[in-house]
Amino acid sequence: MASRRIMRYLNDDVLRKRSKAVEDFGDRTLMLLRDMVETMYAANGAGLAAVQIGILRRIAVIDDGTGLIKLINPLIVEATGEQQELEGCLSIPGIYGIVKRPQSVVVHAQNEHGSPMELEATGFLSRALCHEIDHLDGVLFVSKVIPGSIINEKDLEAWID
Ligand code: CO
């Protein structure tokens, strides 16, 4: 297992590229997943997409504090309601902004062995799923941010108080 370098917004063009579907569920994918999980936890993140460590494959890992979720080839099949919350990204450190997301989503994906899975999520997890799945299409939260809502690390402390 190894923690890998996280691609950064403005420096690493790969972040704007579309990731390819995963067809191989062998050791390579399992090793990549392990590295992604380690990288996410080492960076204290709530989610990480493979493209964020430079691998253009449709894989994301999320931990919203209730447990680790590994998603391969995830797809939002249903989105309902709306939420507007502050979002950040390991690839855009120190920058936060309010993004409009569905309040609830249903996601279809495959697990690490290739078996189909379905996930229903609301609130923070819904937002995290949308954010990570956007990464797989080369979309960063800053392109969806509500105008004027971008803040930096210092503002964040005031926002939370
Ligand atoms: Co992100």
JSON list of C-alpha atoms and ligand atoms in Angstrom, two decimals:
[
{"chain": "A", "resi": 1, "resn": "MET", "atom": "CA", "xyz": [0.00, 0.00, 0.00]},
{"chain": "A", "resi": 2, "resn": "ALA", "atom": "CA", "xyz": [1.13, 3.50, -0.71]},
{"chain": "A", "resi": 3, "resn": "SER", "atom": "CA", "xyz": [-0.18, 6.98, -0.37]},
{"chain": "A", "resi": 4, "resn": "ARG", "atom": "CA", "xyz": [0.12, 8.75, -3.71]},
{"chain": "A", "resi": 5, "resn": "ARG", "atom": "CA", "xyz": [0.55, 12.36, -4.79]},
{"chain": "A", "resi": 6, "resn": "ILE", "atom": "CA", "xyz": [-2.74, 14.21, -5.16]},
{"chain": "A", "resi": 7, "resn": "MET", "atom": "CA", "xyz": [-3.21, 16.12, -8.42]},
{"chain": "A", "resi": 8, "resn": "ARG", "atom": "CA", "xyz": [-3.79, 19.83, -7.95]},
{"chain": "A", "resi": 9, "resn": "TYR", "atom": "CA", "xyz": [-6.17, 22.22, -9.68]},
{"chain": "A", "resi": 10, "resn": "LEU", "atom": "CA", "xyz": [-4.36, 24.54, -12.17]},
{"chain": "A", "resi": 11, "resn": "ASN", "atom": "CA", "xyz": [-1.19, 22.39, -12.13]},
{"chain": "A", "resi": 12, "resn": "ASP", "atom": "CA", "xyz": [-2.51, 19.04, -13.30]},
{"chain": "A", "resi": 13, "resn": "ASP", "atom": "CA", "xyz": [-4.61, 19.11, -16.49]},
{"chain": "A", "resi": 14, "resn": "VAL", "atom": "CA", "xyz": [-5.58, 15.48, -15.94]},
{"chain": "A", "resi": 15, "resn": "LEU", "atom": "CA", "xyz": [-8.26, 16.70, -13.50]},
{"chain": "A", "resi": 16, "resn": "ARG", "atom": "CA", "xyz": [-10.28, 18.07, -16.43]},
{"chain": "A", "resi": 17, "resn": "LYS", "atom": "CA", "xyz": [-10.25, 14.79, -18.36]},
{"chain": "A", "resi": 18, "resn": "ARG", "atom": "CA", "xyz": [-13.00, 12.20, -18.51]},
{"chain": "A", "resi": 19, "resn": "SER", "atom": "CA", "xyz": [-12.22, 8.88, -16.84]},
{"chain": "A", "resi": 20, "resn": "LYS", "atom": "CA", "xyz": [-12.75, 5.55, -18.60]},
{"chain": "A", "resi": 21, "resn": "ALA", "atom": "CA", "xyz": [-14.99, 2.72, -17.41]},
{"chain": "A", "resi": 22, "resn": "VAL", "atom": "CA", "xyz": [-13.33, -0.05, -15.41]},
{"chain": "A", "resi": 23, "resn": "GLU", "atom": "CA", "xyz": [-13.53, -3.48, -17.06]},
{"chain": "A", "resi": 24, "resn": "ASP", "atom": "CA", "xyz": [-10.72, -5.22, -15.21]},
{"chain": "A", "resi": 25, "resn": "PHE", "atom": "CA", "xyz": [-11.60, -6.35, -11.68]},
{"chain": "A", "resi": 26, "resn": "GLY", "atom": "CA", "xyz": [-8.26, -8.00, -11.02]},
{"chain": "A", "resi": 27, "resn": "ASP", "atom": "CA", "xyz": [-5.29, -7.20, -8.81]},
{"chain": "A", "resi": 28, "resn": "ARG", "atom": "CA", "xyz": [-4.47, -3.90, -10.54]},
{"chain": "A", "resi": 29, "resn": "THR", "atom": "CA", "xyz": [-7.86, -2.45, -9.66]},
{"chain": "A", "resi": 30, "resn": "LEU", "atom": "CA", "xyz": [-7.68, -3.81, -6.11]},
{"chain": "A", "resi": 31, "resn": "MET", "atom": "CA", "xyz": [-4.23, -2.26, -5.64]},
{"chain": "A", "resi": 32, "resn": "LEU", "atom": "CA", "xyz": [-5.42, 1.04, -7.04]},
{"chain": "A", "resi": 33, "resn": "LEU", "atom": "CA", "xyz": [-8.38, 1.01, -4.64]},
{"chain": "A", "resi": 34, "resn": "ARG", "atom": "CA", "xyz": [-6.10, 0.33, -1.69]},
{"chain": "A", "resi": 35, "resn": "ASP", "atom": "CA", "xyz": [-3.83, 3.22, -2.66]},
{"chain": "A", "resi": 36, "resn": "MET", "atom": "CA", "xyz": [-6.84, 5.52, -3.10]},
{"chain": "A", "resi": 37, "resn": "VAL", "atom": "CA", "xyz": [-8.18, 4.66, 0.35]},
{"chain": "A", "resi": 38, "resn": "GLU", "atom": "CA", "xyz": [-4.77, 5.22, 1.94]},
{"chain": "A", "resi": 39, "resn": "THR", "atom": "CA", "xyz": [-4.29, 8.51, 0.07]},
{"chain": "A", "resi": 40, "resn": "MET", "atom": "CA", "xyz": [-7.76, 9.76, 1.08]},
{"chain": "A", "resi": 41, "resn": "TYR", "atom": "CA", "xyz": [-7.25, 8.99, 4.78]},
{"chain": "A", "resi": 42, "resn": "ALA", "atom": "CA", "xyz": [-3.69, 10.36, 4.80]},
{"chain": "A", "resi": 43, "resn": "ALA", "atom": "CA", "xyz": [-5.06, 13.66, 3.44]},
{"chain": "A", "resi": 44, "resn": "ASN", "atom": "CA", "xyz": [-8.02, 13.70, 5.86]},
{"chain": "A", "resi": 45, "resn": "GLY", "atom": "CA", "xyz": [-10.43, 13.75, 2.94]},
{"chain": "A", "resi": 46, "resn": "ALA", "atom": "CA", "xyz": [-14.04, 12.55, 2.79]},
{"chain": "A", "resi": 47, "resn": "GLY", "atom": "CA", "xyz": [-13.69, 11.35, -0.79]},
{"chain": "A", "resi": 48, "resn": "LEU", "atom": "CA", "xyz": [-11.22, 10.72, -3.57]},
{"chain": "A", "resi": 49, "resn": "ALA", "atom": "CA", "xyz": [-11.58, 9.89, -7.27]},
{"chain": "A", "resi": 50, "resn": "ALA", "atom": "CA", "xyz": [-8.91, 7.90, -9.15]},
{"chain": "A", "resi": 51, "resn": "VAL", "atom": "CA", "xyz": [-8.21, 10.87, -11.42]},
{"chain": "A", "resi": 52, "resn": "GLN", "atom": "CA", "xyz": [-7.04, 12.77, -8.34]},
{"chain": "A", "resi": 53, "resn": "ILE", "atom": "CA", "xyz": [-4.03, 10.48, -8.19]},
{"chain": "A", "resi": 54, "resn": "GLY", "atom": "CA", "xyz": [-3.64, 10.69, -11.96]},
{"chain": "A", "resi": 55, "resn": "ILE", "atom": "CA", "xyz": [-5.47, 7.51, -12.98]},
{"chain": "A", "resi": 56, "resn": "LEU", "atom": "CA", "xyz": [-8.29, 8.09, -15.49]},
{"chain": "A", "resi": 57, "resn": "ARG", "atom": "CA", "xyz": [-10.54, 5.26, -14.32]},
{"chain": "A", "resi": 58, "resn": "ARG", "atom": "CA", "xyz": [-14.11, 5.52, -13.03]},
{"chain": "A", "resi": 59, "resn": "ILE", "atom": "CA", "xyz": [-13.36, 4.70, -9.40]},
{"chain": "A", "resi": 60, "resn": "ALA", "atom": "CA", "xyz": [-14.18, 6.70, -6.27]},
{"chain": "A", "resi": 61, "resn": "VAL", "atom": "CA", "xyz": [-13.81, 6.14, -2.54]},
{"chain": "A", "resi": 62, "resn": "ILE", "atom": "CA", "xyz": [-15.84, 7.99, 0.09]},
{"chain": "A", "resi": 63, "resn": "ASP", "atom": "CA", "xyz": [-15.94, 8.02, 3.88]},
{"chain": "A", "resi": 64, "resn": "ASP", "atom": "CA", "xyz": [-18.55, 10.38, 5.30]},
{"chain": "A", "resi": 65, "resn": "GLY", "atom": "CA", "xyz": [-17.64, 9.35, 8.84]},
{"chain": "A", "resi": 66, "resn": "THR", "atom": "CA", "xyz": [-20.01, 6.35, 8.87]},
{"chain": "A", "resi": 67, "resn": "GLY", "atom": "CA", "xyz": [-17.78, 3.96, 6.93]},
{"chain": "A", "resi": 68, "resn": "LEU", "atom": "CA", "xyz": [-15.79, 3.41, 3.78]},
{"chain": "A", "resi": 69, "resn": "ILE", "atom": "CA", "xyz": [-17.57, 3.15, 0.43]},
{"chain": "A", "resi": 70, "resn": "LYS", "atom": "CA", "xyz": [-15.78, 1.94, -2.71]},
{"chain": "A", "resi": 71, "resn": "LEU", "atom": "CA", "xyz": [-17.48, 2.66, -6.02]},
{"chain": "A", "resi": 72, "resn": "ILE", "atom": "CA", "xyz": [-16.54, 1.44, -9.46]},
{"chain": "A", "resi": 73, "resn": "ASN", "atom": "CA", "xyz": [-18.29, 2.81, -12.56]},
{"chain": "A", "resi": 74, "resn": "PRO", "atom": "CA", "xyz": [-20.81, 4.78, -10.41]},
{"chain": "A", "resi": 75, "resn": "LEU", "atom": "CA", "xyz": [-23.83, 6.37, -12.05]},
{"chain": "A", "resi": 76, "resn": "ILE", "atom": "CA", "xyz": [-26.50, 8.63, -10.56]},
{"chain": "A", "resi": 77, "resn": "VAL", "atom": "CA", "xyz": [-29.82, 7.06, -11.58]},
{"chain": "A", "resi": 78, "resn": "GLU", "atom": "CA", "xyz": [-32.11, 9.27, -9.49]},
{"chain": "A", "resi": 79, "resn": "ALA", "atom": "CA", "xyz": [-31.71, 12.73, -7.98]},
{"chain": "A", "resi": 80, "resn": "THR", "atom": "CA", "xyz": [-34.32, 14.52, -5.85]},
{"chain": "A", "resi": 81, "resn": "GLY", "atom": "CA", "xyz": [-34.56, 17.73, -3.86]},
{"chain": "A", "resi": 82, "resn": "GLU", "atom": "CA", "xyz": [-31.90, 20.36, -3.45]},
{"chain": "A", "resi": 83, "resn": "GLN", "atom": "CA", "xyz": [-29.24, 21.42, -0.95]},
{"chain": "A", "resi": 84, "resn": "GLN", "atom": "CA", "xyz": [-26.76, 24.27, -0.95]},
{"chain": "A", "resi": 85, "resn": "GLU", "atom": "CA", "xyz": [-23.73, 23.64, 1.24]},
{"chain": "A", "resi": 86, "resn": "LEU", "atom": "CA", "xyz": [-20.08, 24.57, 1.45]},
{"chain": "A", "resi": 87, "resn": "GLU", "atom": "CA", "xyz": [-17.82, 22.19, -0.46]},
{"chain": "A", "resi": 88, "resn": "GLY", "atom": "CA", "xyz": [-14.09, 21.65, -0.70]},
{"chain": "A", "resi": 89, "resn": "CYS", "atom": "CA", "xyz": [-11.76, 19.33, -2.60]},
{"chain": "A", "resi": 90, "resn": "LEU", "atom": "CA", "xyz": [-8.39, 17.70, -1.88]},
{"chain": "A", "resi": 91, "resn": "SER", "atom": "CA", "xyz": [-7.26, 18.90, -5.34]},
{"chain": "A", "resi": 92, "resn": "ILE", "atom": "CA", "xyz": [-8.12, 22.53, -4.50]},
{"chain": "A", "resi": 93, "resn": "PRO", "atom": "CA", "xyz": [-6.71, 22.94, -1.00]},
{"chain": "A", "resi": 94, "resn": "GLY", "atom": "CA", "xyz": [-7.76, 25.94, 1.08]},
{"chain": "A", "resi": 95, "resn": "ILE", "atom": "CA", "xyz": [-10.66, 26.93, -1.20]},
{"chain": "A", "resi": 96, "resn": "TYR", "atom": "CA", "xyz": [-14.34, 26.35, -0.40]},
{"chain": "A", "resi": 97, "resn": "GLY", "atom": "CA", "xyz": [-17.57, 27.38, -2.03]},
{"chain": "A", "resi": 98, "resn": "ILE", "atom": "CA", "xyz": [-21.29, 26.75, -1.97]},
{"chain": "A", "resi": 99, "resn": "VAL", "atom": "CA", "xyz": [-22.55, 24.28, -4.56]},
{"chain": "A", "resi": 100, "resn": "LYS", "atom": "CA", "xyz": [-26.14, 23.32, -5.33]},
{"chain": "A", "resi": 101, "resn": "ARG", "atom": "CA", "xyz": [-26.59, 19.54, -5.19]},
{"chain": "A", "resi": 102, "resn": "PRO", "atom": "CA", "xyz": [-29.54, 17.14, -5.00]},
{"chain": "A", "resi": 103, "resn": "GLN", "atom": "CA", "xyz": [-30.69, 16.45, -1.43]},
{"chain": "A", "resi": 104, "resn": "SER", "atom": "CA", "xyz": [-30.94, 12.73, -2.24]},
{"chain": "A", "resi": 105, "resn": "VAL", "atom": "CA", "xyz": [-29.51, 10.45, -4.89]},
{"chain": "A", "resi": 106, "resn": "VAL", "atom": "CA", "xyz": [-29.68, 6.82, -5.89]},
{"chain": "A", "resi": 107, "resn": "VAL", "atom": "CA", "xyz": [-26.40, 5.55, -7.32]},
{"chain": "A", "resi": 108, "resn": "HIS", "atom": "CA", "xyz": [-25.74, 2.35, -9.22]},
{"chain": "A", "resi": 109, "resn": "ALA", "atom": "CA", "xyz": [-22.17, 1.09, -9.23]},
{"chain": "A", "resi": 110, "resn": "GLN", "atom": "CA", "xyz": [-20.05, -2.04, -9.04]},
{"chain": "A", "resi": 111, "resn": "ASN", "atom": "CA", "xyz": [-18.11, -3.20, -6.00]},
{"chain": "A", "resi": 112, "resn": "GLU", "atom": "CA", "xyz": [-14.43, -4.18, -6.13]},
{"chain": "A", "resi": 113, "resn": "HIS", "atom": "CA", "xyz": [-15.35, -7.66, -7.35]},
{"chain": "A", "resi": 114, "resn": "GLY", "atom": "CA", "xyz": [-17.52, -6.34, -10.18]},
{"chain": "A", "resi": 115, "resn": "SER", "atom": "CA", "xyz": [-20.88, -7.14, -8.57]},
{"chain": "A", "resi": 116, "resn": "PRO", "atom": "CA", "xyz": [-23.64, -4.56, -9.01]},
{"chain": "A", "resi": 117, "resn": "MET", "atom": "CA", "xyz": [-24.57, -2.42, -6.03]},
{"chain": "A", "resi": 118, "resn": "GLU", "atom": "CA", "xyz": [-27.17, 0.24, -5.30]},
{"chain": "A", "resi": 119, "resn": "LEU", "atom": "CA", "xyz": [-26.75, 3.07, -2.85]},
{"chain": "A", "resi": 120, "resn": "GLU", "atom": "CA", "xyz": [-29.32, 5.54, -1.54]},
{"chain": "A", "resi": 121, "resn": "ALA", "atom": "CA", "xyz": [-27.94, 8.68, 0.08]},
{"chain": "A", "resi": 122, "resn": "THR", "atom": "CA", "xyz": [-29.13, 11.99, 1.47]},
{"chain": "A", "resi": 123, "resn": "GLY", "atom": "CA", "xyz": [-27.45, 15.12, 2.80]},
{"chain": "A", "resi": 124, "resn": "PHE", "atom": "CA", "xyz": [-23.66, 15.07, 3.04]},
{"chain": "A", "resi": 125, "resn": "LEU", "atom": "CA", "xyz": [-23.28, 11.63, 1.44]},
{"chain": "A", "resi": 126, "resn": "SER", "atom": "CA", "xyz": [-25.47, 12.67, -1.49]},
{"chain": "A", "resi": 127, "resn": "ARG", "atom": "CA", "xyz": [-23.23, 15.69, -1.97]},
{"chain": "A", "resi": 128, "resn": "ALA", "atom": "CA", "xyz": [-20.06, 13.63, -1.68]},
{"chain": "A", "resi": 129, "resn": "LEU", "atom": "CA", "xyz": [-21.31, 11.15, -4.28]},
{"chain": "A", "resi": 130, "resn": "CYS", "atom": "CA", "xyz": [-22.17, 13.96, -6.73]},
{"chain": "A", "resi": 131, "resn": "HIS", "atom": "CA", "xyz": [-18.79, 15.63, -6.14]},
{"chain": "A", "resi": 132, "resn": "GLU", "atom": "CA", "xyz": [-16.79, 12.42, -6.75]},
{"chain": "A", "resi": 133, "resn": "ILE", "atom": "CA", "xyz": [-18.84, 11.36, -9.77]},
{"chain": "A", "resi": 134, "resn": "ASP", "atom": "CA", "xyz": [-18.28, 14.85, -11.23]},
{"chain": "A", "resi": 135, "resn": "HIS", "atom": "CA", "xyz": [-14.52, 14.19, -10.92]},
{"chain": "A", "resi": 136, "resn": "LEU", "atom": "CA", "xyz": [-14.94, 11.15, -13.17]},
{"chain": "A", "resi": 137, "resn": "ASP", "atom": "CA", "xyz": [-16.27, 13.48, -15.86]},
{"chain": "A", "resi": 138, "resn": "GLY", "atom": "CA", "xyz": [-13.47, 16.00, -15.37]},
{"chain": "A", "resi": 139, "resn": "VAL", "atom": "CA", "xyz": [-15.73, 18.44, -13.50]},
{"chain": "A", "resi": 140, "resn": "LEU", "atom": "CA", "xyz": [-14.44, 20.31, -10.44]},
{"chain": "A", "resi": 141, "resn": "PHE", "atom": "CA", "xyz": [-16.69, 21.95, -7.85]},
{"chain": "A", "resi": 142, "resn": "VAL", "atom": "CA", "xyz": [-15.28, 25.40, -8.60]},
{"chain": "A", "resi": 143, "resn": "SER", "atom": "CA", "xyz": [-17.00, 25.31, -12.00]},
{"chain": "A", "resi": 144, "resn": "LYS", "atom": "CA", "xyz": [-20.39, 24.82, -10.27]},
{"chain": "A", "resi": 145, "resn": "VAL", "atom": "CA", "xyz": [-19.92, 27.13, -7.32]},
{"chain": "A", "resi": 146, "resn": "ILE", "atom": "CA", "xyz": [-22.57, 29.76, -6.61]},
{"chain": "A", "resi": 147, "resn": "PRO", "atom": "CA", "xyz": [-21.07, 33.09, -7.76]},
{"chain": "A", "resi": 148, "resn": "GLY", "atom": "CA", "xyz": [-19.54, 35.07, -4.92]},
{"chain": "A", "resi": 149, "resn": "SER", "atom": "CA", "xyz": [-19.58, 32.16, -2.47]},
{"chain": "A", "resi": 150, "resn": "ILE", "atom": "CA", "xyz": [-15.90, 31.16, -2.75]},
{"chain": "A", "resi": 151, "resn": "ILE", "atom": "CA", "xyz": [-14.00, 31.55, 0.49]},
{"chain": "A", "resi": 152, "resn": "ASN", "atom": "CA", "xyz": [-10.51, 30.66, 1.70]},
{"chain": "A", "resi": 153, "resn": "GLU", "atom": "CA", "xyz": [-9.29, 28.81, 4.79]},
{"chain": "A", "resi": 154, "resn": "LYS", "atom": "CA", "xyz": [-9.38, 31.94, 6.99]},
{"chain": "A", "resi": 155, "resn": "ASP", "atom": "CA", "xyz": [-12.95, 32.80, 5.97]},
{"chain": "A", "resi": 156, "resn": "LEU", "atom": "CA", "xyz": [-13.93, 29.20, 6.67]},
{"chain": "A", "resi": 157, "resn": "GLU", "atom": "CA", "xyz": [-13.14, 29.57, 10.37]},
{"chain": "A", "resi": 158, "resn": "ALA", "atom": "CA", "xyz": [-15.43, 32.60, 10.54]},
{"chain": "A", "resi": 159, "resn": "TRP", "atom": "CA", "xyz": [-18.14, 30.81, 8.53]},
{"chain": "A", "resi": 160, "resn": "ILE", "atom": "CA", "xyz": [-18.14, 27.86, 10.95]},
{"chain": "A", "resi": 161, "resn": "ASP", "atom": "CA", "xyz": [-18.28, 30.09, 14.10]},
{"chain": "B", "resi": 1, "resn": "CO", "atom": "CO", "xyz": [-12.80, 16.69, -5.09]}
]
